[in-house]
Amino acid sequence: MKFSIITLSFILVLIPLFISYKNKIGIEKELFINSLRALLQLSVLGFILGFLFKIKNPLWYIPIVLFMLIYASFIAKKRTQFLFLCAFYSISMSAIIILSIMITLKIISLKPYEFIPVAGMIIGNSLNTYTLTIERLKRELFLQKELIESFIAIGANLKSAYKIMQKEAIKAALIPVNNMLQTIGVVAIPGITTGMLLAGASPLKAVSYQIIIIYMLVSINTFSALFGSYFFIREKNENFN
């Protein structure tokens, strides 16, 4: 029964594949491969989580989180065609800061069924915002060549021109977060809240957990955009000099 539902749900992937092919958008191959990859990864995850949630020693979290960070950085490098280390530093620093704050404030504990899913959620969102930031910065640098040349012509610091682009990139990368904050609870019904309600939790408790996740996402996305733009601009500035 579950397998047949999964098979039928693949129709939802076939539709955008057909649209991409028909309109010659050129992303049908990537969508198809990534859809199958997601199915495989989630299937494997279902078996692995049973093992991970039995971990007693938090030191085992280090290789698990490190693997997540390396894999996310690899995807970011592939997506943005920019330095692996820039992605790794940006995503790692953002994740470490947010996880440290949440543990220190006892928002989450070091229990595996709390720490590991939250760490994955943080790293995944950090990856998304990082790639959006870098893509926007690359576009700004391409479109604003005249602005950069003007700054150089008047003897201004090149960082001033980069600063303007950094602000625009961060604003653009945070658009999904701002949309989420404006629509959640009105248009978007959070998955965690729905799941907890279906599991029998009280509405207040379900909403409180979702609020924590939302505020966490605001922070992680902001840090990712800030660190990503900083390392990108620093690298470009060093190459220019």
Coordinates of C-alpha atoms in Angstrom, one line a residue:
M1 CA 0.0 0.0 0.0
K2 CA 2.7 2.5 1.0
F3 CA 4.8 1.6 -2.0
S4 CA 1.9 2.1 -4.4
I5 CA 1.2 5.5 -2.9
I6 CA 4.9 6.5 -3.4
T7 CA 4.7 5.3 -7.0
L8 CA 1.6 7.2 -7.7
S9 CA 3.0 10.3 -6.1
F10 CA 5.8 10.3 -8.6
I11 CA 3.2 11.7 -11.0
L12 CA 3.7 15.0 -9.2
V13 CA 7.4 14.9 -10.4
L14 CA 6.5 13.7 -13.9
I15 CA 4.4 16.8 -14.5
P16 CA 7.2 19.4 -14.0
L17 CA 9.5 17.1 -16.0
F18 CA 7.1 17.2 -18.9
I19 CA 6.7 21.0 -18.6
S20 CA 10.5 21.5 -18.5
Y21 CA 10.9 19.3 -21.6
K22 CA 8.1 20.8 -23.5
N23 CA 9.3 24.4 -22.8
K24 CA 13.0 23.5 -23.3
I25 CA 13.8 24.8 -19.8
G26 CA 16.6 22.1 -19.5
I27 CA 16.2 21.0 -15.9
E28 CA 14.2 17.8 -16.5
K29 CA 17.3 15.6 -16.2
E30 CA 18.4 17.2 -12.9
L31 CA 14.9 17.1 -11.5
F32 CA 14.5 13.4 -12.4
I33 CA 17.9 12.3 -11.0
N34 CA 17.4 14.4 -7.8
S35 CA 13.9 13.0 -7.3
L36 CA 15.2 9.5 -7.4
R37 CA 18.1 10.5 -5.2
A38 CA 15.7 11.9 -2.6
L39 CA 13.7 8.7 -2.6
L40 CA 16.8 6.6 -2.1
Q41 CA 18.2 8.9 0.6
L42 CA 15.0 9.0 2.6
S43 CA 14.5 5.3 2.3
V44 CA 18.0 4.7 3.7
L45 CA 17.4 7.4 6.4
G46 CA 14.4 5.5 7.7
F47 CA 16.7 2.6 8.5
I48 CA 19.6 4.7 9.8
L49 CA 17.6 6.8 12.2
G50 CA 16.6 3.7 14.1
F51 CA 20.3 3.2 14.8
L52 CA 21.2 6.9 15.4
F53 CA 18.4 7.4 17.9
K54 CA 20.0 4.7 20.1
I55 CA 23.3 6.6 20.5
K56 CA 24.2 7.2 24.1
N57 CA 27.5 9.1 23.7
P58 CA 27.1 12.6 22.3
L59 CA 30.7 12.4 20.9
W60 CA 29.3 10.3 18.1
Y61 CA 27.4 13.4 17.0
I62 CA 30.7 14.9 15.8
P63 CA 31.3 12.6 12.8
I64 CA 27.5 12.6 12.0
V65 CA 27.3 16.4 11.9
L66 CA 30.7 16.7 10.1
F67 CA 29.4 14.4 7.4
M68 CA 26.3 16.6 7.0
L69 CA 28.4 19.7 6.7
I70 CA 30.8 18.2 4.2
Y71 CA 28.0 16.9 2.0
A72 CA 26.0 20.2 2.2
S73 CA 29.2 22.1 1.3
F74 CA 29.8 19.8 -1.7
I75 CA 26.3 20.5 -2.9
A76 CA 26.8 24.2 -2.4
K77 CA 30.0 24.2 -4.4
K78 CA 28.4 22.3 -7.2
R79 CA 25.4 24.6 -7.2
T80 CA 27.2 27.9 -7.1
Q81 CA 30.5 26.9 -8.9
F82 CA 32.4 28.6 -6.1
L83 CA 34.9 27.5 -3.5
F84 CA 34.2 24.5 -1.3
L85 CA 35.9 26.0 1.7
C86 CA 33.7 29.2 1.5
A87 CA 30.6 27.0 1.7
F88 CA 32.0 24.8 4.4
Y89 CA 33.1 27.8 6.6
S90 CA 29.8 29.6 6.1
I91 CA 27.5 26.7 6.8
S92 CA 29.6 25.3 9.6
M93 CA 29.9 28.6 11.5
S94 CA 26.2 29.3 11.1
A95 CA 25.3 25.8 12.3
I96 CA 27.7 25.8 15.3
I97 CA 26.5 29.2 16.5
I98 CA 22.8 28.3 16.4
L99 CA 23.2 24.8 17.8
S100 CA 25.3 26.2 20.7
I101 CA 22.7 28.8 21.5
M102 CA 19.9 26.3 21.5
I103 CA 21.7 23.8 23.7
T104 CA 22.9 26.6 26.1
L105 CA 19.4 27.9 26.5
K106 CA 18.1 24.3 26.8
I107 CA 15.8 24.8 23.9
I108 CA 17.0 21.3 22.7
S109 CA 18.8 18.6 24.6
L110 CA 21.7 16.3 23.5
K111 CA 19.3 13.5 23.1
P112 CA 19.8 12.0 19.6
Y113 CA 16.1 12.3 18.6
E114 CA 16.3 16.0 19.3
F115 CA 19.8 17.0 18.4
I116 CA 20.3 15.1 15.1
P117 CA 17.0 16.2 13.3
V118 CA 17.5 19.8 14.4
A119 CA 21.1 19.8 13.3
G120 CA 19.9 18.4 9.9
M121 CA 17.2 21.1 9.6
I122 CA 19.7 23.8 10.5
I123 CA 22.4 22.6 8.0
G124 CA 19.8 22.1 5.2
N125 CA 18.4 25.6 5.6
S126 CA 21.8 27.1 5.8
L127 CA 22.7 25.4 2.5
N128 CA 19.6 26.9 0.8
T129 CA 20.3 30.4 2.0
Y130 CA 24.0 30.2 1.2
T131 CA 23.4 29.2 -2.4
L132 CA 20.8 32.0 -2.9
T133 CA 23.3 34.5 -1.4
I134 CA 26.2 33.5 -3.6
E135 CA 24.0 33.3 -6.8
R136 CA 22.7 36.8 -6.1
L137 CA 26.2 38.1 -5.4
K138 CA 27.6 36.6 -8.6
R139 CA 24.7 38.3 -10.6
E140 CA 25.3 41.6 -8.8
L141 CA 29.0 41.5 -9.7
F142 CA 28.1 40.8 -13.3
L143 CA 25.5 43.5 -13.6
Q144 CA 27.3 46.2 -11.5
K145 CA 30.7 46.2 -13.3
E146 CA 30.2 49.9 -14.1
L147 CA 29.5 50.7 -10.4
I148 CA 32.7 48.9 -9.4
E149 CA 34.7 50.8 -12.0
S150 CA 33.2 54.1 -10.9
F151 CA 34.3 53.4 -7.3
I152 CA 37.8 52.6 -8.4
A153 CA 37.9 55.7 -10.7
I154 CA 37.2 58.1 -7.8
G155 CA 39.7 56.3 -5.6
A156 CA 37.1 54.9 -3.3
N157 CA 37.6 51.6 -1.4
L158 CA 36.4 48.7 -3.4
K159 CA 34.8 47.3 -0.2
S160 CA 32.2 50.1 -0.4
A161 CA 31.0 48.9 -3.8
Y162 CA 31.0 45.3 -2.5
K163 CA 29.0 46.4 0.6
I164 CA 26.1 47.6 -1.5
M165 CA 26.0 44.3 -3.3
Q166 CA 26.2 42.4 -0.1
K167 CA 23.2 44.1 1.3
E168 CA 21.2 43.4 -1.8
A169 CA 22.2 39.7 -1.8
I170 CA 21.3 39.3 1.9
K171 CA 17.9 40.9 1.3
A172 CA 17.2 38.6 -1.6
A173 CA 18.4 35.5 0.2
L174 CA 16.1 36.2 3.1
I175 CA 12.9 36.7 1.0
P176 CA 11.8 33.1 1.6
V177 CA 12.2 33.6 5.3
N178 CA 10.2 36.8 5.3
N179 CA 7.5 35.2 3.2
M180 CA 7.3 32.3 5.7
L181 CA 7.0 34.7 8.7
Q182 CA 4.2 36.6 7.0
T183 CA 2.1 33.6 5.9
I184 CA 2.7 31.0 8.5
G185 CA -0.5 30.2 10.5
V186 CA -2.6 32.1 7.9
V187 CA -1.7 30.5 4.5
A188 CA 1.0 27.9 5.4
I189 CA 0.0 25.3 8.0
P190 CA 3.3 24.1 9.6
G191 CA 4.1 20.4 9.3
I192 CA 5.4 20.1 12.9
T193 CA 2.3 21.6 14.4
T194 CA 0.0 19.4 12.3
G195 CA 2.1 16.3 13.2
M196 CA 2.0 17.0 16.9
L197 CA -1.7 17.6 16.8
L198 CA -2.3 14.4 15.0
A199 CA -0.2 12.7 17.6
G200 CA -2.4 14.0 20.4
A201 CA -0.4 17.0 21.7
S202 CA -2.2 20.1 22.9
P203 CA -2.6 23.0 20.4
L204 CA -0.5 25.3 22.6
K205 CA 2.4 22.8 22.9
A206 CA 2.3 22.1 19.2
V207 CA 2.4 25.8 18.3
S208 CA 5.2 26.5 20.8
Y209 CA 7.5 23.9 19.2
Q210 CA 6.8 25.4 15.7
I211 CA 7.6 28.9 16.9
I212 CA 11.0 27.7 18.2
I213 CA 11.7 26.2 14.8
I214 CA 10.6 29.3 13.0
Y215 CA 12.8 31.6 15.0
M216 CA 15.7 29.1 14.6
L217 CA 15.3 29.3 10.8
V218 CA 15.3 33.1 10.9
S219 CA 18.7 33.1 12.7
I220 CA 20.3 30.3 10.6
N221 CA 19.3 32.0 7.4
T222 CA 20.6 35.3 8.5
F223 CA 23.9 33.9 9.6
S224 CA 24.3 31.9 6.4
A225 CA 23.7 34.9 4.2
L226 CA 26.0 37.1 6.2
F227 CA 28.9 34.6 6.4
G228 CA 28.4 33.5 2.8
S229 CA 28.5 37.0 1.4
Y230 CA 31.5 37.9 3.6
F231 CA 33.7 35.0 2.5
F232 CA 32.6 35.5 -1.2
I233 CA 33.5 39.2 -1.2
R234 CA 36.8 38.6 0.7
E235 CA 37.8 36.0 -1.9
K236 CA 36.9 38.3 -4.8
N237 CA 38.6 41.3 -3.2
E238 CA 41.9 39.3 -2.7
N239 CA 41.8 38.1 -6.3
F240 CA 41.2 41.7 -7.5
N241 CA 44.2 43.0 -5.5

